[in-house]
Short mmCIF file of C-alpha atoms and ligand atoms in Angstrom, two decimals:
data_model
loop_
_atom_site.label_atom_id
_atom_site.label_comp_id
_atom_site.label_asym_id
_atom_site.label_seq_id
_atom_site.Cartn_x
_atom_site.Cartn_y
_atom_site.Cartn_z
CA UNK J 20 -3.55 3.29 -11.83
CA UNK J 21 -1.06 2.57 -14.31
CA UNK J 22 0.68 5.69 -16.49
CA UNK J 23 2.32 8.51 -15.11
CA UNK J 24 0.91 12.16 -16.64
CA UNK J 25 3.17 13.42 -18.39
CA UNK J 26 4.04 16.12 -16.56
CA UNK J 27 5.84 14.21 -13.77
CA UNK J 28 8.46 13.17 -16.26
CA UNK J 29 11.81 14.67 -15.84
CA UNK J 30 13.70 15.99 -18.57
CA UNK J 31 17.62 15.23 -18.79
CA UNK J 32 19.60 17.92 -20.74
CA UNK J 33 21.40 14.51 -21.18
CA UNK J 34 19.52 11.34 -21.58
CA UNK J 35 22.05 9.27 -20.19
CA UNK J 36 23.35 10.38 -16.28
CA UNK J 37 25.01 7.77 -14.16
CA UNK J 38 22.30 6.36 -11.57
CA UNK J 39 22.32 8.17 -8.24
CA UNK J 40 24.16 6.59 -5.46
CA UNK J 41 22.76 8.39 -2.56
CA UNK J 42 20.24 6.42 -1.24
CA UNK J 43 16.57 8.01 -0.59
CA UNK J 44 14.16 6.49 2.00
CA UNK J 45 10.63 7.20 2.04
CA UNK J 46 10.04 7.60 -1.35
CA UNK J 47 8.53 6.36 -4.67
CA UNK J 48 10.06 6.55 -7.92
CA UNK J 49 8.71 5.74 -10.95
CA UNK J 50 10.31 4.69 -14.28
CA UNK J 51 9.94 2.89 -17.60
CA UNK J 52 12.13 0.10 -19.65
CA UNK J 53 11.00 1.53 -23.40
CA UNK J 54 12.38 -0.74 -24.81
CA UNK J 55 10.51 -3.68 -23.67
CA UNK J 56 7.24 -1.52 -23.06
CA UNK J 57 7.25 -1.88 -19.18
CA UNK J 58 6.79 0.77 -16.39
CA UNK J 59 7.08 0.33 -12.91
CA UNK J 60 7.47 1.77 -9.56
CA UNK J 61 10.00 1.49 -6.91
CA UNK J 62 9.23 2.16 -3.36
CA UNK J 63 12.01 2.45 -0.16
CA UNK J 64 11.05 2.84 3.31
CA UNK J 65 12.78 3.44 6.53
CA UNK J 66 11.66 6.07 8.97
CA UNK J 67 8.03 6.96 8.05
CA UNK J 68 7.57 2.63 7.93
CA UNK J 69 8.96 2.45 11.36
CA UNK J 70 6.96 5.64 12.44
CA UNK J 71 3.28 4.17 11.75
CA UNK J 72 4.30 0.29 12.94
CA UNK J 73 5.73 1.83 16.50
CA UNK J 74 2.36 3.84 16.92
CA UNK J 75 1.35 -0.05 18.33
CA UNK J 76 3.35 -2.40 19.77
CA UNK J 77 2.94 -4.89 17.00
CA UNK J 78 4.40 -8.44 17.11
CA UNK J 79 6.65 -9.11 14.77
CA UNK J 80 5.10 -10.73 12.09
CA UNK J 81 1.95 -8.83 12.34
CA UNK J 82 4.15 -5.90 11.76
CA UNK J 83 5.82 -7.33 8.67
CA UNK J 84 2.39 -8.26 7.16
CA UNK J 85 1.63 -4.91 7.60
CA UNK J 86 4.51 -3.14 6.65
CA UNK J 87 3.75 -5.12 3.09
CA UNK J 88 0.86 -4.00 3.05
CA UNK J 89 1.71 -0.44 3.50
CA UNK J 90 4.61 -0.58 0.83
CA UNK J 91 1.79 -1.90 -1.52
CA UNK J 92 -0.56 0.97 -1.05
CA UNK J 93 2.51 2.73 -1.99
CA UNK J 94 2.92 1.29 -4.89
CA UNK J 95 -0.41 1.50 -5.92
CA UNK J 96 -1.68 5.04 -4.28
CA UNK J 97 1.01 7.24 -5.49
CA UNK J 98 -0.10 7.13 -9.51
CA UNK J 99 -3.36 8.88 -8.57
CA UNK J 100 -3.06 12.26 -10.21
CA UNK J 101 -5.46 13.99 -7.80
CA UNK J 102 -5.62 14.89 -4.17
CA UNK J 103 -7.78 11.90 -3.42
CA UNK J 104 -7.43 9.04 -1.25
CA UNK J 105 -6.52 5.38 -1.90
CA UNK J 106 -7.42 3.08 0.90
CA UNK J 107 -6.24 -1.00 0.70
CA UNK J 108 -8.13 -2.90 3.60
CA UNK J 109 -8.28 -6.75 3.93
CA UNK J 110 -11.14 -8.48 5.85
CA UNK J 111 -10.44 -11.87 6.81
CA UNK J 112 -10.60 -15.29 9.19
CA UNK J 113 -7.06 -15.75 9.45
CA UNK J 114 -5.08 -14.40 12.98
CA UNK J 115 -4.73 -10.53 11.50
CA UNK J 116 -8.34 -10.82 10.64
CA UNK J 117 -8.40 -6.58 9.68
CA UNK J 118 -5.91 -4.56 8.62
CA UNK J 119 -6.13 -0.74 6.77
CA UNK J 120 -4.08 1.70 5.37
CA UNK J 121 -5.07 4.90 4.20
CA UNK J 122 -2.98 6.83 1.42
CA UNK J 123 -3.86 10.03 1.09
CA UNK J 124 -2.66 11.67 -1.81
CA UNK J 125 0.00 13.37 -2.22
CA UNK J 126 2.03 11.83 0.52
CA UNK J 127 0.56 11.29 3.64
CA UNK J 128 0.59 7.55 5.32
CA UNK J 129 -1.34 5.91 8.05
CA UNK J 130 -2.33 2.30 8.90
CA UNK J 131 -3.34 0.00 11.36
CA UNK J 132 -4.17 -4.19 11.62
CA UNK J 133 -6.09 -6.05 14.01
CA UNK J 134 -4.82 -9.38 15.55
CA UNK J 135 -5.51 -12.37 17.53
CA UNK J 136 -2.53 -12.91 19.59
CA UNK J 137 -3.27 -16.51 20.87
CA UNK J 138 -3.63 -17.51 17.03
CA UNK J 139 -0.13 -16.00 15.92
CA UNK J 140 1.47 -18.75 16.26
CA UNK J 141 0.05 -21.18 14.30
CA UNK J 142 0.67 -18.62 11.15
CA UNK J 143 4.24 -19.18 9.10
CA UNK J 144 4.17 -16.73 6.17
CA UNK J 145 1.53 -13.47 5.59
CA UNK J 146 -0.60 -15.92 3.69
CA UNK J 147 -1.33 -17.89 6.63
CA UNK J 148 -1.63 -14.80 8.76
CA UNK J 149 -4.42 -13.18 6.69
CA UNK J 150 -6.03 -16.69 6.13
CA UNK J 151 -9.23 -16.29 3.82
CA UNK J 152 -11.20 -13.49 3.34
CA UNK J 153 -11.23 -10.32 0.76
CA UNK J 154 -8.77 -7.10 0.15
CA UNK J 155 -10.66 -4.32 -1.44
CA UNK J 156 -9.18 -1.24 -2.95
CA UNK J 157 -11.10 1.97 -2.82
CA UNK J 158 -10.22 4.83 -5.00
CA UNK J 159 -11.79 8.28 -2.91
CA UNK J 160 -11.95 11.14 -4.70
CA UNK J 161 -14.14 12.92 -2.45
CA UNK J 162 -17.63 13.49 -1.93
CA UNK J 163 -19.07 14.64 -5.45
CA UNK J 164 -17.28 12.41 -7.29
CA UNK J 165 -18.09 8.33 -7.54
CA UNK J 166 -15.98 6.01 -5.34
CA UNK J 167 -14.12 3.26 -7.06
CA UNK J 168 -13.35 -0.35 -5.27
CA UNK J 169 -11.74 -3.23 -6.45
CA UNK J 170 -11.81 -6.33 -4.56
CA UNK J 171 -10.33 -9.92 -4.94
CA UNK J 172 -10.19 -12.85 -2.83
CA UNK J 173 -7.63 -14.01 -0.20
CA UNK J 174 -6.91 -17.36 -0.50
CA UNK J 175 -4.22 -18.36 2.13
CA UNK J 176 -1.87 -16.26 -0.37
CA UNK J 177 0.15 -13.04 0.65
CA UNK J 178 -0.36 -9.92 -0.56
CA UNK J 179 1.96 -10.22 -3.69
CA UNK J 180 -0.64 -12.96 -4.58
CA UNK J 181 -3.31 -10.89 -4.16
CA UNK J 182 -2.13 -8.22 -6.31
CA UNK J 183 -1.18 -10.34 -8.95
CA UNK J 184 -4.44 -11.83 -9.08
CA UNK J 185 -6.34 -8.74 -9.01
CA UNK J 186 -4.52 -7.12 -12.01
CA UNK J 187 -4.84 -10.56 -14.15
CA UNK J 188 -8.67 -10.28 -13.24
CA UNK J 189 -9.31 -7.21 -13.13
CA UNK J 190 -7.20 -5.06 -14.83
CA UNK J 191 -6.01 -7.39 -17.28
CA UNK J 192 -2.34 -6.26 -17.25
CA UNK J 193 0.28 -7.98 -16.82
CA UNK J 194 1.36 -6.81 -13.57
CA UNK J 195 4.80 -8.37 -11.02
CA UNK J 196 4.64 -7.18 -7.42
CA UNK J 197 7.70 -7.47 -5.26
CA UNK J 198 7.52 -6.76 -0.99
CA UNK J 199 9.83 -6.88 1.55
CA UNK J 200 9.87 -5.96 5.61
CA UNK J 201 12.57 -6.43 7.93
CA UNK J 202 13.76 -5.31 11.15
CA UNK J 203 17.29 -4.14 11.37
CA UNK J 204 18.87 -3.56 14.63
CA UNK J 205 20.53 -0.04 14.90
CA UNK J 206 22.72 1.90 17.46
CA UNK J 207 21.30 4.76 19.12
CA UNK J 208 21.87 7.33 21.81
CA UNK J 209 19.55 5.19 23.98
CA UNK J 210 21.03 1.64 23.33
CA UNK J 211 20.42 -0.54 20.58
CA UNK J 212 16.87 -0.80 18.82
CA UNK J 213 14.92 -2.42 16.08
CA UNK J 214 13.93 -0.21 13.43
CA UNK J 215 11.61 -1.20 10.48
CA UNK J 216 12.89 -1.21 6.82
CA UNK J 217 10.91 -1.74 3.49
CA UNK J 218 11.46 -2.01 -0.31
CA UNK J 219 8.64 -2.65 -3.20
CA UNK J 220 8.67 -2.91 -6.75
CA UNK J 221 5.55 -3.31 -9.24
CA UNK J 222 6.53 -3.90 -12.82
CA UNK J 223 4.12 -3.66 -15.86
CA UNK J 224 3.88 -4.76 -19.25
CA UNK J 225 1.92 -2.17 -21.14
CA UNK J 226 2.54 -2.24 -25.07
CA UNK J 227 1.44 0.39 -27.54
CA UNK J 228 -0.66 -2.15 -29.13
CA UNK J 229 -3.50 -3.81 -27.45
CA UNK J 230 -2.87 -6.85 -28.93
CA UNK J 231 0.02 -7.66 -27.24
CA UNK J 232 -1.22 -6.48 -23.82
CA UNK J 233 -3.18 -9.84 -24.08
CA UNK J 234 -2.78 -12.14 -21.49
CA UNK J 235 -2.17 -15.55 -22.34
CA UNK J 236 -2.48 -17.16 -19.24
CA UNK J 237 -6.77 -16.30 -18.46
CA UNK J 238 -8.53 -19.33 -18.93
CA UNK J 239 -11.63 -18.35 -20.07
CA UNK J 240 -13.84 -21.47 -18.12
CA UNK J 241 -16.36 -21.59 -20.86
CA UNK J 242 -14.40 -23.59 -23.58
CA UNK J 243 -17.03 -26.19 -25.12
CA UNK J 244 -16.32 -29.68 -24.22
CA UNK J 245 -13.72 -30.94 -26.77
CA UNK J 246 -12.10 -27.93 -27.81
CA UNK J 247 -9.18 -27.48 -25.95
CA UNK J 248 -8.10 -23.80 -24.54
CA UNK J 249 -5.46 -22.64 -26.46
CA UNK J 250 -2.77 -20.73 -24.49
CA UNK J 251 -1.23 -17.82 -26.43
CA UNK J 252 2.46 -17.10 -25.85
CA UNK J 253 3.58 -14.89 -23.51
CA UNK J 254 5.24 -11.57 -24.86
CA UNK J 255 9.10 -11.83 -25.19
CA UNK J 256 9.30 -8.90 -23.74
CA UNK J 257 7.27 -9.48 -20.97
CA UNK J 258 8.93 -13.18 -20.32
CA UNK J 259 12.13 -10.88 -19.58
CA UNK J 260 10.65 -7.99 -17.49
CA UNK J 261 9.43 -10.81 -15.03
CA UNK J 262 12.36 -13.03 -15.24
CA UNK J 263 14.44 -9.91 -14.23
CA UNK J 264 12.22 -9.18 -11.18
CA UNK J 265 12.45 -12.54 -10.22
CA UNK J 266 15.98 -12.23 -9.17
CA UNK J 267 15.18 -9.05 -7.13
CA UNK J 268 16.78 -10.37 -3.34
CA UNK J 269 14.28 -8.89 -0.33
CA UNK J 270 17.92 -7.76 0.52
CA UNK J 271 18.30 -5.58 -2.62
CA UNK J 272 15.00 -4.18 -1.99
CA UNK J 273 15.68 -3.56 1.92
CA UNK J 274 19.54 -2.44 1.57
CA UNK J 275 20.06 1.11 2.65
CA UNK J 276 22.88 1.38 1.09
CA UNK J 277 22.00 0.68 -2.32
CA UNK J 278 19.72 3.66 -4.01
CA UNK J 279 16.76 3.15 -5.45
CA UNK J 280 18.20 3.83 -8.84
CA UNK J 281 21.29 1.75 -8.46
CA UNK J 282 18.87 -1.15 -8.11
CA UNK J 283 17.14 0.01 -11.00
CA UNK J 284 20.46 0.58 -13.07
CA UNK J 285 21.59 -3.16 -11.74
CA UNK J 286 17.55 -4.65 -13.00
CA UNK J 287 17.63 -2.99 -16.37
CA UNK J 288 20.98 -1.43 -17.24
CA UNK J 289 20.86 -3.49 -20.45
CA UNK J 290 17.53 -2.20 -21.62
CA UNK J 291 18.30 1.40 -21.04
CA UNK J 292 15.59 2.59 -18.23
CA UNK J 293 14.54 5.77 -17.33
CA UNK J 294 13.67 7.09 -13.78
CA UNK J 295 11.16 10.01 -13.12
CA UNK J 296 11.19 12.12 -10.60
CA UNK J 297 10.34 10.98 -7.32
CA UNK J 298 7.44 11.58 -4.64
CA UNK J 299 7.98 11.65 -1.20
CA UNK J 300 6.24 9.62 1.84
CA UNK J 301 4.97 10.78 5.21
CA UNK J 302 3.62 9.15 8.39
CA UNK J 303 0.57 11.65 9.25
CA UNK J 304 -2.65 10.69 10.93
CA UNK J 305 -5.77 12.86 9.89
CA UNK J 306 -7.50 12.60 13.35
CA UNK J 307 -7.78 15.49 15.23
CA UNK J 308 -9.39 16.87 18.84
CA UNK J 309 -12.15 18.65 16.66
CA UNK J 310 -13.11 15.85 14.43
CA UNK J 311 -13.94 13.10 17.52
CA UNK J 312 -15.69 16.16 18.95
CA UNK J 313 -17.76 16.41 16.04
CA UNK J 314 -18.35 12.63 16.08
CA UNK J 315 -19.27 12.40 19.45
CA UNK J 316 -21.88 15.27 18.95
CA UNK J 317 -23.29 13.45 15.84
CA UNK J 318 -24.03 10.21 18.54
CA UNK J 319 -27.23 10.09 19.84
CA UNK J 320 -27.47 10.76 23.60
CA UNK J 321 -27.90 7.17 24.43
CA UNK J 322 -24.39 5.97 23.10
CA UNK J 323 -22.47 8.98 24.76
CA UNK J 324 -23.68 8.10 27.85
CA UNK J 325 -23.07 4.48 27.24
CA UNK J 326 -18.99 6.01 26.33
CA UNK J 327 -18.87 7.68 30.14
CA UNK J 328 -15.96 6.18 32.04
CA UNK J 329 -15.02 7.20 35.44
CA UNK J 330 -16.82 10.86 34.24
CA UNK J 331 -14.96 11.10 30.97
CA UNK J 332 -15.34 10.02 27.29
CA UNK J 333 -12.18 8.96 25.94
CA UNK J 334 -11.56 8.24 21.78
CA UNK J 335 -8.27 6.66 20.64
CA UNK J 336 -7.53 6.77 16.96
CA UNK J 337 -6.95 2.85 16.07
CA UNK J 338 -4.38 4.75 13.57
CA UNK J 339 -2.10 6.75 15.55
CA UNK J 340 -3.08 5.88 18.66
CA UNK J 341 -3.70 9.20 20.04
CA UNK J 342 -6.12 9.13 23.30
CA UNK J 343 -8.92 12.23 23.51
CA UNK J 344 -10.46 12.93 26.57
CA UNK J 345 -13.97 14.90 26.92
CA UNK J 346 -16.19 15.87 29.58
CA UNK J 347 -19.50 14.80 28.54
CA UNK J 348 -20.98 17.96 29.09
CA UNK J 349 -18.85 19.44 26.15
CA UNK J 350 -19.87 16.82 23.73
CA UNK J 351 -23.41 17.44 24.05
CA UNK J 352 -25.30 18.28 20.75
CA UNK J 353 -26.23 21.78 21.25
CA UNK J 354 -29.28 22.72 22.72
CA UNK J 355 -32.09 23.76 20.32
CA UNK J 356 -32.57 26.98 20.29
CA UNK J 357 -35.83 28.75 21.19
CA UNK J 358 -38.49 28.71 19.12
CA UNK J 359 -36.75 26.05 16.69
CA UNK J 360 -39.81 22.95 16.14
ZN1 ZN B 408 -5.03 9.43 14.52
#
């Protein structure tokens, strides 16, 4: 989850190019500060974003926690180096007590989140939103090979939070996690409308020697009584990767007219830090007419029948939002054939 193969890096006939000023939406782009042993990933999102949040007609701030979430699984999903799939998913009691999204490798998006309307307003920040519960992380790389999940608690944090704790517990690296959602109102052909924007950054600190991938900060909790935990120091050049993405504005990160690697030029210009190439991001749902088919058949005869409305089954995908309607006499599990026990 946390180095690049090799073979996505870019070679420049000239190491040193001017950073790109044409600004790219819908897409990750990796890079690395060498000097101070950090890598990181930059994520920008505009259509695709507003795609999957207009599938529903989300409230606002359910669509911003979202939208976070999303530009996390970004973040996180697009360093798998296989076509396998990388689904985040928080369970919890707070008003958005579910919400998924499913990355599929190499580019293809889709989410949803569950809500309780009448308890929206009581929530002020994602934190508050998702309340207390878990995320998990599941790493799917298909049926022969073994799943991977990785889950911390939610505790009235946001999703940053989360992520930071889960790399400091789990991963042990030293790990920064930027988000940012917004609406911006835009001028169309059909009047004025709100269109979703995103920008994400994850920085990490990962030195050639293990030693100083430490992390000073994990109280171990089993110190004897009277010793007293000693704290290491934090890596200088750690202390500066994270001061610098400190001062990273949601604006910077949501600004469509500054390019991904401006804002990467503008973070790190005095380091030197180079970008690799980039990987694109699509809105695409995985559902289709023949796959609810072959879930309906799979029910057993009781539930179908329990699924008849006014003489028809209908499906939605909770993802897309697409509606599929059968007749239930086409969703029948075939008959057996004579002579079959
Ligand atoms: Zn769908």
């Amino acid at each position: 989850m946390s180095s690049e193969s090799s073979d996505t890096k870019t070679t420049f006939t000239s190491p040193i190019r001017a950073p790109s000023s044409v600004p790219v939406d819908d897409a990750v782009i990796p890079f690395e500060v060498n000097a101070l042993d950090l890598r990181g990933r930059l994520t920008r999102m505009g259509p695709t974003l507003d795609e999957i949040l207009h599938k529903h007609d989300y409230p606002p701030a359910v669509g911003k926690l979202l939208g976070e979430a999303i530009v996390l699984t970004t973040l996180l999903g697009s360093s798998l180096k296989f076509e396998g799939r990388f689904i985040l998913q928080t369970q919890s009691d707070g008003p958005v007590s579910f919400l998924i999204v499913d990355f599929q490798a190499p580019d293809r998006l889709r989410a949803y989140a569950r809500y309780d309307k009448r308890r929206l307003h009581d929530a002020k920040d994602s934190g508050a939103l998702l309340g207390k519960g878990h995320l998990a992380m599941t790493i799917d790389q298909g049926p022969d090979m073994s799943r991977y999940q990785g889950l911390v608690a939610l505790d009235g944090g946001g999703l940053e939070e989360a992520a930071h704790e889960y790399f400091l517990r789990s991963e042990q690296i030293p790990t920064r996690v930027r988000l940012a959602v917004a609406e911006e109102l835009r001028a169309g052909t059909d009047g004025a409308r709100h269109r979703w924007r995103a920008g994400g950054l994850l920085l990490q600190f990962l030195p050639a020697s293990p030693d100083r991938a430490r992390l000073p900060d994990l109280d171990p909790g089993d110190v004897p009584e009277g010793m007293e935990f000693q704290a290491q120091p934090e890596d200088d050049a750690w202390v500066e990767g994270r001061s610098l993405v400190a001062t990273v504005e949601d604006l910077e990160l949501l600004d469509p007219d500054i390019s991904a690697e401006q804002l990467l030029y503008r973070l790190f210009h005095e380091r030197g830090v180079r970008v690799f190439r980039s990987k694109d991001l699509h809105a695409e749902c995985s559902c289709s007419r023949a796959g609810v088919e072959r879930m309906l058949r799979s029910f057993p005869q009781d539930d179908r029948d329990h699924m008849v409305e006014n003489g028809k089954i209908t499906v939605t995908c909770e993802f897309c939002n697409s509606t599929y309607v059968f007749e239930p006499m086409d969703v029948r599990e075939p008959e057996p054939s004579p002579g079959a026990p």
